[in-house]
mmCIF file of C-alpha atoms in Angstrom:
data_model
loop_
_atom_site.group_PDB
_atom_site.id
_atom_site.type_symbol
_atom_site.label_atom_id
_atom_site.label_comp_id
_atom_site.label_asym_id
_atom_site.label_seq_id
_atom_site.Cartn_x
_atom_site.Cartn_y
_atom_site.Cartn_z
ATOM 1 C CA MET P 20 -47.197 -133.768 155.197
ATOM 2 C CA THR P 21 -47.761 -130.040 155.606
ATOM 3 C CA ARG P 22 -44.866 -128.325 157.331
ATOM 4 C CA ARG P 23 -44.722 -124.835 158.756
ATOM 5 C CA LYS P 24 -41.590 -122.724 158.708
ATOM 6 C CA ALA P 25 -41.682 -122.049 162.486
ATOM 7 C CA ASN P 26 -42.590 -125.579 163.518
ATOM 8 C CA GLN P 27 -42.709 -128.868 161.675
ATOM 9 C CA TYR P 28 -45.846 -130.131 163.443
ATOM 10 C CA PHE P 29 -49.371 -129.071 164.232
ATOM 11 C CA HIS P 30 -50.104 -129.557 167.925
ATOM 12 C CA VAL P 31 -53.158 -130.394 169.976
ATOM 13 C CA TYR P 32 -52.429 -129.046 173.415
ATOM 14 C CA ILE P 33 -53.833 -129.312 176.905
ATOM 15 C CA LEU P 34 -53.461 -126.392 179.280
ATOM 16 C CA VAL P 35 -54.400 -126.113 182.933
ATOM 17 C CA SER P 36 -55.198 -122.974 184.898
ATOM 18 C CA GLN P 37 -53.202 -122.881 188.121
ATOM 19 C CA SER P 38 -55.770 -120.643 189.867
ATOM 20 C CA ALA P 39 -58.828 -122.696 188.982
ATOM 21 C CA GLU P 40 -58.470 -126.285 190.075
ATOM 22 C CA SER P 41 -59.646 -128.747 187.443
ATOM 23 C CA VAL P 42 -60.055 -126.251 184.608
ATOM 24 C CA VAL P 43 -58.381 -127.384 181.427
ATOM 25 C CA LYS P 44 -58.346 -126.021 177.905
ATOM 26 C CA VAL P 45 -57.978 -128.148 174.796
ATOM 27 C CA GLY P 46 -56.846 -126.491 171.594
ATOM 28 C CA LYS P 47 -54.879 -126.734 168.370
ATOM 29 C CA ALA P 48 -51.954 -124.572 167.331
ATOM 30 C CA ASN P 49 -49.177 -124.456 164.786
ATOM 31 C CA ASN P 50 -46.555 -123.820 167.450
ATOM 32 C CA LEU P 51 -46.118 -124.189 171.172
ATOM 33 C CA SER P 52 -45.928 -120.476 172.011
ATOM 34 C CA ARG P 53 -49.733 -120.470 172.153
ATOM 35 C CA THR P 54 -49.765 -120.976 175.934
ATOM 36 C CA ARG P 55 -47.872 -117.759 176.622
ATOM 37 C CA SER P 56 -50.130 -115.886 174.242
ATOM 38 C CA LEU P 57 -53.305 -117.171 175.912
ATOM 39 C CA ALA P 58 -51.933 -116.304 179.356
ATOM 40 C CA ARG P 59 -51.043 -112.749 178.261
ATOM 41 C CA MET P 60 -54.511 -112.294 176.761
ATOM 42 C CA GLY P 61 -56.162 -113.555 179.949
ATOM 43 C CA TYR P 62 -58.014 -116.284 178.045
ATOM 44 C CA ALA P 63 -61.230 -117.279 179.850
ATOM 45 C CA GLY P 64 -60.452 -114.712 182.545
ATOM 46 C CA ARG P 65 -57.259 -116.490 183.610
ATOM 47 C CA HIS P 66 -53.667 -115.384 183.188
ATOM 48 C CA ASP P 67 -51.941 -118.456 184.589
ATOM 49 C CA TRP P 68 -52.352 -121.113 181.913
ATOM 50 C CA SER P 69 -49.710 -123.812 182.073
ATOM 51 C CA HIS P 70 -48.915 -126.176 179.197
ATOM 52 C CA ILE P 71 -49.144 -129.746 180.462
ATOM 53 C CA ALA P 72 -49.306 -131.848 177.288
ATOM 54 C CA SER P 73 -49.102 -131.624 173.543
ATOM 55 C CA PHE P 74 -49.748 -134.101 170.800
ATOM 56 C CA PRO P 75 -47.786 -133.330 167.622
ATOM 57 C CA MET P 76 -49.632 -134.320 164.478
ATOM 58 C CA ASN P 77 -48.261 -134.564 160.949
ATOM 59 C CA SER P 78 -50.948 -132.440 159.333
ATOM 60 C CA ASN P 79 -53.454 -129.771 160.156
ATOM 61 C CA HIS P 80 -56.220 -132.246 159.230
ATOM 62 C CA GLU P 81 -54.983 -134.799 161.760
ATOM 63 C CA ALA P 82 -54.650 -132.134 164.462
ATOM 64 C CA LEU P 83 -58.154 -130.854 163.760
ATOM 65 C CA ALA P 84 -59.505 -134.412 163.951
ATOM 66 C CA LEU P 85 -57.770 -135.067 167.281
ATOM 67 C CA GLU P 86 -58.887 -131.762 168.783
ATOM 68 C CA SER P 87 -62.487 -132.418 167.673
ATOM 69 C CA LEU P 88 -62.524 -135.960 169.067
ATOM 70 C CA VAL P 89 -61.088 -134.906 172.440
ATOM 71 C CA ILE P 90 -63.563 -132.027 172.745
ATOM 72 C CA ALA P 91 -66.468 -134.290 171.728
ATOM 73 C CA LYS P 92 -65.570 -137.016 174.223
ATOM 74 C CA LEU P 93 -65.002 -134.633 177.147
ATOM 75 C CA SER P 94 -68.252 -132.844 176.269
ATOM 76 C CA ASN P 95 -70.190 -136.125 176.076
ATOM 77 C CA GLN P 96 -68.774 -137.065 179.475
ATOM 78 C CA GLY P 97 -70.285 -133.876 180.920
ATOM 79 C CA TYR P 98 -67.050 -131.954 181.516
ATOM 80 C CA LYS P 99 -67.623 -129.065 179.099
ATOM 81 C CA LEU P 100 -67.911 -125.736 180.878
ATOM 82 C CA PRO P 101 -70.462 -123.199 179.650
ATOM 83 C CA ARG P 102 -69.205 -120.502 177.283
ATOM 84 C CA MET P 103 -67.254 -117.925 179.296
ATOM 85 C CA SER P 104 -67.059 -114.259 178.418
ATOM 86 C CA TRP P 105 -63.775 -112.502 179.097
ATOM 87 C CA THR P 106 -61.942 -109.349 178.094
ATOM 88 C CA ASN P 107 -58.700 -109.635 176.152
ATOM 89 C CA LEU P 108 -56.010 -107.999 178.320
ATOM 90 C CA ILE P 109 -53.917 -107.082 175.265
ATOM 91 C CA ASN P 110 -56.481 -105.251 173.144
ATOM 92 C CA GLY P 111 -59.394 -104.741 175.574
ATOM 93 C CA LYS P 112 -61.881 -106.494 173.299
ATOM 94 C CA PRO P 113 -64.592 -108.771 174.693
ATOM 95 C CA SER P 114 -64.286 -112.412 173.733
ATOM 96 C CA TYR P 115 -65.594 -115.885 174.540
ATOM 97 C CA ALA P 116 -63.990 -119.151 175.655
ATOM 98 C CA ASP P 117 -65.594 -122.347 174.391
ATOM 99 C CA GLU P 118 -62.963 -125.064 174.838
ATOM 100 C CA CYS P 119 -62.680 -125.300 178.627
ATOM 101 C CA PHE P 120 -63.487 -128.367 180.697
ATOM 102 C CA SER P 121 -63.937 -129.175 184.392
ATOM 103 C CA CYS P 122 -62.049 -132.485 184.399
ATOM 104 C CA SER P 123 -58.611 -133.160 185.796
ATOM 105 C CA ALA P 124 -55.570 -132.660 183.621
ATOM 106 C CA GLU P 125 -54.835 -136.372 183.887
ATOM 107 C CA HIS P 126 -58.283 -137.268 182.553
ATOM 108 C CA ALA P 127 -57.920 -134.894 179.592
ATOM 109 C CA ILE P 128 -54.539 -136.435 178.757
ATOM 110 C CA THR P 129 -56.000 -139.953 178.979
ATOM 111 C CA VAL P 130 -58.810 -139.008 176.587
ATOM 112 C CA ALA P 131 -56.352 -137.349 174.192
ATOM 113 C CA ASN P 132 -54.171 -140.474 174.173
ATOM 114 C CA GLU P 133 -57.214 -142.665 173.463
ATOM 115 C CA MET P 134 -58.358 -140.433 170.608
ATOM 116 C CA ALA P 135 -54.812 -140.183 169.180
ATOM 117 C CA SER P 136 -54.731 -144.000 169.058
ATOM 118 C CA LEU P 137 -58.005 -144.019 167.125
ATOM 119 C CA ILE P 138 -56.647 -141.537 164.602
ATOM 120 C CA GLU P 139 -53.428 -143.527 164.206
ATOM 121 C CA GLN P 140 -55.431 -146.702 163.516
ATOM 122 C CA HIS P 141 -57.811 -145.131 161.018
ATOM 123 C CA ILE P 142 -55.920 -142.429 159.163
#
């Protein structure tokens, strides 16, 4: 098991934008302060990201697998939003958001739970 000094787990997280109904972001991070960082940056043009779920994984490989499976399933279900351009509010640099979906938070959590079960069975 790979452990980080700041946090013992790697997390797959689900965020929701409070200003844009049914816009969720799926991502992977080494700690749970990622939400505040994304909100401060104005990720995807939004500054109100709220952390609604996280799935702690024992290794970076497992977290990457879970993130990839959740993104693939939500994309295959037609929920993936087109790439969004946005300007980072901290450094003023242009950037792009690729991991945003138009489903409900509950649906994203359901998919993440299903994919986490698959990983647990096969890894």
